XYZ file of N, CA and C in Angstrom:
651
model
N 80.134 95.591 114.091
C 79.421 96.168 112.952
C 77.946 95.804 113.064
N 77.137 96.531 112.326
C 75.698 96.304 112.374
C 75.366 94.947 111.754
N 74.234 94.339 112.138
C 73.846 93.044 111.543
C 73.732 93.122 110.022
N 73.239 94.254 109.511
C 73.094 94.385 108.056
C 74.452 94.369 107.363
N 75.392 95.082 107.943
C 76.734 95.126 107.355
C 77.410 93.762 107.464
N 77.199 93.083 108.583
C 77.775 91.753 108.758
C 77.238 90.783 107.715
N 75.932 90.780 107.503
C 75.337 89.869 106.528
C 75.804 90.171 105.117
N 75.993 91.456 104.810
C 76.489 91.829 103.482
C 77.903 91.295 103.269
N 78.733 91.383 104.328
C 80.090 90.867 104.220
C 80.087 89.348 104.073
N 79.240 88.661 104.838
C 79.173 87.197 104.760
C 78.717 86.756 103.378
N 77.744 87.454 102.823
C 77.275 87.113 101.470
C 78.392 87.278 100.452
N 79.175 88.345 100.581
C 80.289 88.547 99.663
C 81.347 87.467 99.860
N 81.628 87.110 101.116
C 82.631 86.082 101.393
C 82.225 84.751 100.780
N 80.947 84.434 100.840
C 80.470 83.151 100.301
C 80.556 83.092 98.790
N 80.522 84.249 98.132
C 80.517 84.257 96.663
C 81.834 84.706 96.045
N 82.586 85.554 96.746
C 83.773 86.155 96.113
C 85.063 85.901 96.868
N 85.000 85.179 97.999
C 86.232 84.872 98.726
C 87.179 84.116 97.809
N 88.459 84.345 97.974
C 89.555 83.770 97.163
C 89.892 84.645 95.963
N 89.099 85.659 95.666
C 89.390 86.540 94.530
C 90.072 87.826 94.955
N 90.148 88.070 96.274
C 90.715 89.320 96.760
C 89.697 90.430 96.867
N 88.414 90.105 96.671
C 87.364 91.129 96.669
C 87.155 91.774 98.025
N 87.615 91.135 99.107
C 87.402 91.709 100.440
C 88.435 92.765 100.802
N 89.429 92.972 99.960
C 90.500 93.914 100.296
C 89.982 95.301 100.683
N 89.029 95.911 99.958
C 88.552 97.246 100.351
C 87.926 97.269 101.745
N 87.461 96.114 102.222
C 86.830 96.051 103.535
C 87.857 95.932 104.662
N 89.102 95.619 104.320
C 90.143 95.460 105.321
C 91.245 96.507 105.197
N 91.714 96.733 103.975
C 92.830 97.659 103.768
C 92.561 98.532 102.542
N 91.625 99.469 102.640
C 91.312 100.311 101.476
C 92.494 101.129 100.993
N 93.462 101.369 101.879
C 94.628 102.131 101.465
C 95.556 101.382 100.531
N 95.325 100.067 100.361
C 96.197 99.271 99.496
C 95.485 98.782 98.231
N 94.282 99.255 97.992
C 93.509 98.790 96.841
C 94.208 99.103 95.523
N 94.867 100.265 95.441
C 95.523 100.663 94.190
C 96.881 99.988 94.000
N 97.338 99.255 95.002
C 98.617 98.546 94.912
C 98.347 97.183 94.287
N 98.636 97.032 93.000
C 98.285 95.806 92.282
C 98.999 94.576 92.849
N 100.264 94.737 93.246
C 100.994 93.605 93.822
C 100.366 93.158 95.131
N 99.987 94.126 95.974
C 99.368 93.782 97.248
C 97.999 93.154 97.024
N 97.237 93.673 96.056
C 95.913 93.119 95.765
C 96.020 91.670 95.309
N 97.027 91.377 94.480
C 97.247 89.986 94.048
C 97.620 89.118 95.233
N 98.489 89.640 96.095
C 98.888 88.899 97.289
C 97.680 88.649 98.189
N 96.790 89.633 98.314
C 95.621 89.489 99.188
C 94.721 88.348 98.706
N 94.537 88.254 97.384
C 93.755 87.150 96.835
C 94.373 85.806 97.176
N 95.690 85.723 97.086
C 96.381 84.471 97.446
C 96.244 84.209 98.944
N 96.325 85.257 99.747
C 96.145 85.133 101.191
C 94.762 84.552 101.510
N 93.733 85.019 100.822
C 92.393 84.476 101.032
C 92.342 82.991 100.685
N 92.934 82.631 99.536
C 92.868 81.238 99.095
C 93.595 80.297 100.051
N 94.705 80.756 100.623
C 95.499 79.905 101.499
C 94.973 79.881 102.932
N 94.148 80.850 103.312
C 93.731 80.958 104.711
C 92.456 80.178 105.024
N 91.493 80.171 104.125
C 90.213 79.532 104.429
C 89.396 79.366 103.154
N 88.454 78.430 103.213
C 87.495 78.295 102.123
C 86.423 79.369 102.282
N 85.621 79.637 101.250
C 84.543 80.622 101.397
C 83.588 80.286 102.550
N 83.265 79.001 102.698
C 82.367 78.598 103.779
C 83.000 78.853 105.140
N 84.300 78.523 105.264
C 84.996 78.737 106.536
C 85.126 80.220 106.849
N 85.367 81.045 105.833
C 85.482 82.490 106.053
C 84.163 83.062 106.568
N 83.051 82.627 105.991
C 81.746 83.105 106.446
C 81.466 82.637 107.870
N 81.795 81.366 108.157
C 81.571 80.831 109.507
C 82.414 81.575 110.531
N 83.657 81.919 110.155
C 84.537 82.656 111.071
C 83.976 84.051 111.351
N 83.439 84.692 110.329
C 82.853 86.029 110.520
C 81.667 85.958 111.484
N 80.832 84.929 111.330
C 79.686 84.770 112.244
C 80.165 84.495 113.669
N 81.188 83.650 113.811
C 81.698 83.311 115.139
C 82.270 84.542 115.829
N 83.060 85.322 115.098
C 83.654 86.528 115.686
C 82.567 87.519 116.119
N 81.523 87.623 115.317
C 80.451 88.565 115.631
C 79.676 88.150 116.884
N 79.718 86.863 117.206
C 78.966 86.364 118.364
C 79.756 86.450 119.666
N 81.039 86.744 119.596
C 81.863 86.821 120.805
C 81.531 88.100 121.576
N 81.297 87.966 122.865
C 80.965 89.109 123.709
C 81.750 89.002 125.017
N 82.741 89.864 125.197
C 83.599 89.809 126.391
C 83.308 90.958 127.353
N 82.230 91.685 127.138
C 81.965 92.863 127.963
C 81.837 92.524 129.445
N 81.336 91.347 129.732
C 81.108 90.988 131.120
C 82.358 90.700 131.925
N 83.489 90.484 131.266
C 84.716 90.129 131.995
C 85.766 91.229 131.950
N 85.458 92.348 131.323
C 86.461 93.398 131.160
C 86.965 93.933 132.500
N 86.086 94.083 133.452
C 86.479 94.648 134.747
C 87.415 93.732 135.522
N 87.444 92.431 135.159
C 88.292 91.474 135.873
C 89.712 91.427 135.328
N 89.976 92.130 134.229
C 91.323 92.113 133.627
C 92.268 92.942 134.493
N 93.356 92.310 134.927
C 94.324 93.009 135.779
C 95.670 93.218 135.089
N 95.866 92.587 133.954
C 97.131 92.742 133.235
C 97.209 94.119 132.601
N 98.402 94.703 132.512
C 98.553 95.976 131.793
C 98.006 95.835 130.371
N 97.255 96.803 129.935
C 96.545 96.685 128.655
C 96.791 97.907 127.784
N 97.200 97.661 126.541
C 97.374 98.714 125.548
C 96.380 98.478 124.419
N 95.637 99.497 124.069
C 94.704 99.444 122.950
C 95.193 100.406 121.875
N 95.388 99.900 120.668
C 95.805 100.736 119.542
C 94.709 100.643 118.485
N 94.183 101.774 118.084
C 93.072 101.765 117.124
C 93.297 102.854 116.084
N 93.179 102.506 114.831
C 93.234 103.505 113.772
C 91.887 104.230 113.699
N 91.964 105.539 113.635
C 90.757 106.364 113.803
C 89.665 106.065 112.777
N 90.056 105.777 111.560
C 89.077 105.505 110.504
C 89.128 104.051 110.052
N 89.365 103.161 111.003
C 89.502 101.729 110.725
C 88.329 101.228 109.882
N 88.662 100.529 108.786
C 87.637 100.042 107.870
C 86.783 98.937 108.473
N 87.282 98.258 109.513
C 86.554 97.123 110.085
C 85.978 97.403 111.463
N 86.674 98.185 112.265
C 86.255 98.350 113.652
C 85.980 99.800 114.011
N 84.851 100.035 114.646
C 84.479 101.373 115.102
C 85.388 101.766 116.270
N 86.021 102.932 116.236
C 86.881 103.349 117.347
C 86.140 103.441 118.679
N 84.816 103.611 118.631
C 84.050 103.635 119.881
C 84.169 102.314 120.636
N 84.411 101.219 119.912
C 84.572 99.925 120.575
C 85.821 99.933 121.448
N 86.917 100.479 120.936
C 88.139 100.545 121.735
C 88.005 101.554 122.870
N 87.265 102.617 122.641
C 87.034 103.587 123.714
C 86.233 102.943 124.846
N 85.283 102.094 124.481
C 84.504 101.374 125.487
C 85.415 100.439 126.281
N 86.285 99.703 125.581
C 87.218 98.799 126.258
C 88.122 99.567 127.215
N 88.602 100.722 126.776
C 89.511 101.513 127.610
C 88.832 101.977 128.893
N 87.532 102.248 128.812
C 86.798 102.672 130.013
C 86.556 101.516 130.969
N 86.339 100.306 130.433
C 85.945 99.174 131.255
C 87.120 98.356 131.794
N 88.263 98.383 131.102
C 89.430 97.640 131.570
C 90.223 98.547 132.505
N 90.461 98.143 133.747
C 91.165 99.005 134.702
C 92.546 99.426 134.199
N 92.801 100.711 134.235
C 94.115 101.286 133.894
C 94.555 100.991 132.458
N 93.606 100.740 131.588
C 93.971 100.496 130.182
C 94.392 101.802 129.519
N 95.275 101.678 128.573
C 95.727 102.847 127.817
C 95.276 102.704 126.367
N 94.616 103.727 125.852
C 94.149 103.738 124.469
C 94.930 104.774 123.676
N 95.454 104.359 122.531
C 96.132 105.285 121.616
C 95.447 105.169 120.258
N 94.907 106.271 119.773
C 94.308 106.303 118.451
C 95.320 106.898 117.475
N 95.552 106.183 116.393
C 96.534 106.622 115.400
C 95.818 106.879 114.074
N 96.371 107.728 113.233
C 95.739 107.982 111.933
C 95.737 106.722 111.071
N 94.778 106.646 110.159
C 94.747 105.531 109.217
C 93.398 104.858 109.157
N 93.219 104.036 108.126
C 91.953 103.314 107.954
C 92.143 101.837 107.670
N 93.385 101.397 107.421
C 93.628 99.972 107.172
C 93.517 99.190 108.478
N 92.835 98.065 108.439
C 92.606 97.280 109.644
C 93.785 96.383 110.035
N 94.401 95.628 109.108
C 95.505 94.736 109.522
C 96.667 95.528 110.120
N 97.255 94.992 111.164
C 98.344 95.690 111.850
C 99.561 95.839 110.942
N 99.686 94.962 109.955
C 100.868 94.974 109.095
C 100.655 95.775 107.812
N 99.672 96.660 107.805
C 99.528 97.627 106.720
C 99.459 99.020 107.345
N 99.483 100.049 106.512
C 99.437 101.413 107.044
C 100.749 101.785 107.720
N 100.657 102.638 108.721
C 101.850 103.116 109.430
C 102.286 102.065 110.453
N 102.945 101.031 109.966
C 103.349 99.912 110.818
C 104.368 100.363 111.857
N 105.306 101.221 111.472
C 106.357 101.658 112.400
C 105.764 102.344 113.625
N 104.743 103.154 113.421
C 104.101 103.855 114.538
C 103.492 102.852 115.529
N 102.812 101.848 115.011
C 102.185 100.836 115.870
C 103.246 100.054 116.634
N 104.299 99.653 115.936
C 105.360 98.875 116.582
C 106.059 99.706 117.656
N 106.278 100.992 117.391
C 106.906 101.863 118.390
C 106.049 101.945 119.658
N 104.730 102.022 119.487
C 103.840 102.069 120.644
C 103.926 100.785 121.461
N 103.974 99.650 120.765
C 104.067 98.362 121.464
C 105.401 98.251 122.189
N 106.490 98.687 121.534
C 107.805 98.621 122.167
C 107.845 99.493 123.428
N 107.297 100.691 123.333
C 107.277 101.578 124.501
C 106.444 100.978 125.627
N 105.322 100.349 125.279
C 104.449 99.734 126.279
C 105.163 98.585 126.998
N 105.910 97.795 126.253
C 106.569 96.620 126.835
C 107.831 96.976 127.615
N 108.565 97.982 127.164
C 109.859 98.295 127.774
C 109.807 99.506 128.707
N 108.776 100.333 128.545
C 108.698 101.553 129.353
C 109.535 102.687 128.804
N 110.136 102.492 127.645
C 110.974 103.526 127.040
C 110.543 103.763 125.602
N 110.640 105.017 125.200
C 110.288 105.348 123.822
C 111.264 104.710 122.844
N 110.743 104.268 121.732
C 111.596 103.682 120.710
C 112.522 104.744 120.135
N 113.778 104.371 119.929
C 114.767 105.278 119.368
C 114.868 105.019 117.880
N 114.661 106.075 117.112
C 114.727 105.929 115.664
C 116.155 105.626 115.228
N 116.286 104.592 114.407
C 117.599 104.221 113.885
C 117.758 104.826 112.493
N 118.698 105.723 112.372
C 118.930 106.372 111.082
C 120.058 105.661 110.342
N 119.757 105.171 109.163
C 120.774 104.530 108.339
C 121.354 105.576 107.395
N 122.637 105.851 107.564
C 123.268 106.891 106.771
C 124.284 106.267 105.815
N 124.220 106.671 104.587
C 125.161 106.181 103.581
C 125.669 107.377 102.778
N 126.836 107.207 102.180
C 127.379 108.217 101.286
C 126.871 107.892 99.884
N 125.843 108.599 99.470
C 125.230 108.320 98.176
C 126.048 108.950 97.056
N 126.040 108.280 95.926
C 126.748 108.789 94.747
C 125.779 108.817 93.575
N 125.764 109.925 92.853
C 124.915 110.074 91.685
C 125.790 109.951 90.437
N 125.478 108.977 89.621
C 126.233 108.745 88.390
C 125.422 109.258 87.207
N 126.019 110.170 86.444
C 125.369 110.719 85.263
C 126.078 110.176 84.030
N 125.340 109.468 83.209
C 125.890 108.849 82.000
C 125.344 109.581 80.783
N 126.258 109.935 79.856
C 125.809 110.675 78.683
C 126.571 110.200 77.453
N 125.877 110.068 76.351
C 126.491 109.629 75.100
C 126.809 110.856 74.251
N 128.060 110.958 73.810
C 128.488 112.090 72.978
C 128.690 111.636 71.522
N 129.061 112.559 70.685
C 129.354 112.286 69.275
C 128.173 111.641 68.565
N 126.979 112.167 68.806
C 125.789 111.611 68.156
C 125.476 112.287 66.827
N 126.139 113.416 66.567
C 125.799 114.194 65.365
C 126.132 113.433 64.088
N 127.137 112.553 64.146
C 127.549 111.850 62.937
C 126.629 110.684 62.603
N 125.692 110.350 63.491
C 124.770 109.245 63.255
C 123.442 109.783 62.737
N 122.815 109.043 61.848
C 121.486 109.422 61.405
C 120.482 109.218 62.523
N 119.306 109.828 62.379
C 118.298 109.735 63.428
C 117.905 108.296 63.727
N 117.755 107.489 62.688
C 117.307 106.109 62.895
C 118.385 105.299 63.600
N 119.635 105.432 63.133
C 120.727 104.679 63.751
C 120.934 105.140 65.195
N 120.844 106.448 65.422
C 121.011 106.969 66.786
C 119.923 106.422 67.697
N 118.678 106.390 67.209
C 117.574 105.896 68.019
C 117.781 104.431 68.395
N 118.243 103.628 67.434
C 118.458 102.204 67.700
C 119.581 101.988 68.703
N 120.703 102.685 68.489
C 121.836 102.534 69.413
C 121.497 103.066 70.809
N 120.775 104.168 70.833
C 120.411 104.751 72.113
C 119.523 103.796 72.909
N 118.555 103.190 72.244
C 117.653 102.268 72.928
C 118.414 101.053 73.461
N 119.326 100.528 72.612
C 120.115 99.369 73.057
C 120.975 99.723 74.262
N 121.583 100.909 74.228
C 122.456 101.283 75.343
C 121.667 101.556 76.609
N 120.478 102.127 76.465
C 119.642 102.361 77.643
C 119.287 101.041 78.322
N 118.988 100.020 77.532
C 118.699 98.704 78.110
C 119.919 98.151 78.817
N 121.095 98.318 78.194
C 122.339 97.859 78.813
C 122.629 98.640 80.083
N 122.381 99.948 80.028
C 122.624 100.807 81.196
C 121.771 100.377 82.384
N 120.489 100.133 82.154
C 119.607 99.688 83.246
C 120.100 98.371 83.833
N 120.526 97.467 82.978
C 121.027 96.172 83.433
C 122.268 96.339 84.299
N 123.198 97.174 83.858
C 124.447 97.364 84.595
C 124.223 98.105 85.912
N 123.319 99.078 85.907
C 123.013 99.796 87.152
C 122.477 98.825 88.198
N 121.527 97.981 87.808
C 120.984 97.003 88.735
C 122.019 96.002 89.184
N 122.887 95.589 88.275
C 123.914 94.598 88.596
C 124.920 95.133 89.608
N 125.145 96.445 89.609
C 126.099 97.052 90.535
C 125.427 97.657 91.762
N 124.164 97.271 92.009
C 123.487 97.686 93.226
C 122.947 99.093 93.212
N 122.743 99.666 92.032
C 122.229 101.025 91.956
C 120.749 101.065 91.605
N 120.209 102.265 91.517
C 118.816 102.477 91.143
C 118.757 103.595 90.109
N 117.984 103.396 89.069
C 117.839 104.439 88.062
C 117.122 105.636 88.676
N 117.576 106.840 88.320
C 117.031 108.055 88.940
C 116.438 109.019 87.927
N 116.365 108.612 86.656
C 115.723 109.476 85.683
C 116.531 109.592 84.402
N 115.878 110.083 83.350
C 116.514 110.262 82.048
C 116.088 111.601 81.464
N 117.038 112.274 80.827
C 116.767 113.524 80.139
C 117.533 113.522 78.829
N 116.812 113.298 77.726
C 117.433 113.226 76.411
C 118.529 112.160 76.412
N 119.812 112.553 76.137
C 120.896 111.562 76.130
C 121.480 111.345 77.514
N 120.957 112.022 78.528
C 121.517 111.945 79.870
C 120.732 110.940 80.724
N 121.472 110.016 81.346
C 120.868 108.988 82.193
C 121.474 109.082 83.588
N 120.623 109.134 84.610
C 121.093 109.311 85.984
C 120.759 108.081 86.825
N 121.690 107.698 87.690
C 121.483 106.561 88.583
C 122.104 106.875 89.944
N 121.574 106.229 90.979
C 122.006 106.491 92.355
C 122.571 105.229 92.973
N 123.687 105.378 93.707
C 124.359 104.251 94.350
C 124.636 104.584 95.812
N 124.586 103.559 96.659
C 124.925 103.728 98.072
C 126.433 103.571 98.249
N 127.159 104.534 97.751
C 128.611 104.507 97.857
C 129.256 104.771 96.522
N 130.361 105.532 96.505
C 131.020 105.894 95.246
C 131.682 104.717 94.543
N 132.125 103.698 95.300
C 132.823 102.580 94.671
C 131.925 101.862 93.673
N 130.676 101.649 94.050
C 129.741 100.981 93.143
C 129.480 101.829 91.906
N 129.373 103.142 92.108
C 129.127 104.030 90.982
C 130.301 104.003 90.008
N 131.519 103.982 90.540
C 132.716 103.969 89.684
C 132.786 102.674 88.894
N 132.516 101.544 89.578
C 132.559 100.255 88.870
C 131.492 100.197 87.785
N 130.319 100.761 88.065
C 129.260 100.779 87.057
C 129.649 101.665 85.886
N 130.261 102.824 86.159
C 130.690 103.735 85.090
C 131.714 103.058 84.191
N 132.647 102.336 84.810
C 133.666 101.628 84.020
C 133.023 100.555 83.154
N 132.046 99.841 83.709
C 131.372 98.796 82.945
C 130.582 99.385 81.787
N 129.920 100.542 82.026
C 129.169 101.207 80.959
C 130.100 101.652 79.837
N 131.244 102.224 80.210
C 132.193 102.691 79.202
C 132.735 101.520 78.395
N 133.053 100.420 79.077
C 133.570 99.258 78.377
C 132.525 98.675 77.423
N 131.297 98.595 77.888
C 130.236 98.051 77.040
C 129.975 98.957 75.829
N 130.083 100.281 76.044
C 129.844 101.219 74.948
C 130.928 101.091 73.885
N 132.181 100.904 74.326
C 133.271 100.766 73.349
C 133.139 99.509 72.521
N 132.724 98.422 73.154
C 132.618 97.150 72.426
C 131.412 97.107 71.493
N 130.415 97.969 71.774
C 129.212 97.954 70.931
C 129.208 99.064 69.890
N 130.240 99.929 69.920
C 130.285 101.049 68.978
C 130.530 100.557 67.553
């Protein structure tokens, strides 16, 4: 990166490191993910102090390996995301030209860490490079079951009583779906839908819902 951009990053690291403020500079695709943003702040706090982070940035910027690239004889794979937030793809193109028989693969994306963005694509490239064979996609197939739960005989209840009972049962329904390994799939009026990886779990959940409804009626 340019000296101006480097100094701007170092200044931010010295003042805002440990808060997660550097996330847009590394993984802009995860900025809207609140859980990841919180994790990133913790990652900063556990990895280095603000002073150490700034010193590391200066040290990395001073490393220059251009003079030894032609001496590399090991098979070399370069993987670069085309819109990488941290590294200019021209840098990897330069490496590919200077390292004998190097292979460069540019993949879509802008997140810099290898463990964000399209991780499967990157791992497949590494596996193919190491083994000489394309990675075989493993398809996990399950017999999914959709459970539709509906409460009947609501006409005899007043609006207020129906609303209270409905809310209580919806809370119970969510609890039972999770307990039986299912996932809620949506609600429409009195109809509640959930998905299970197998009919047995759906049946056990349906029985539990019916039993709970009878005891709470």
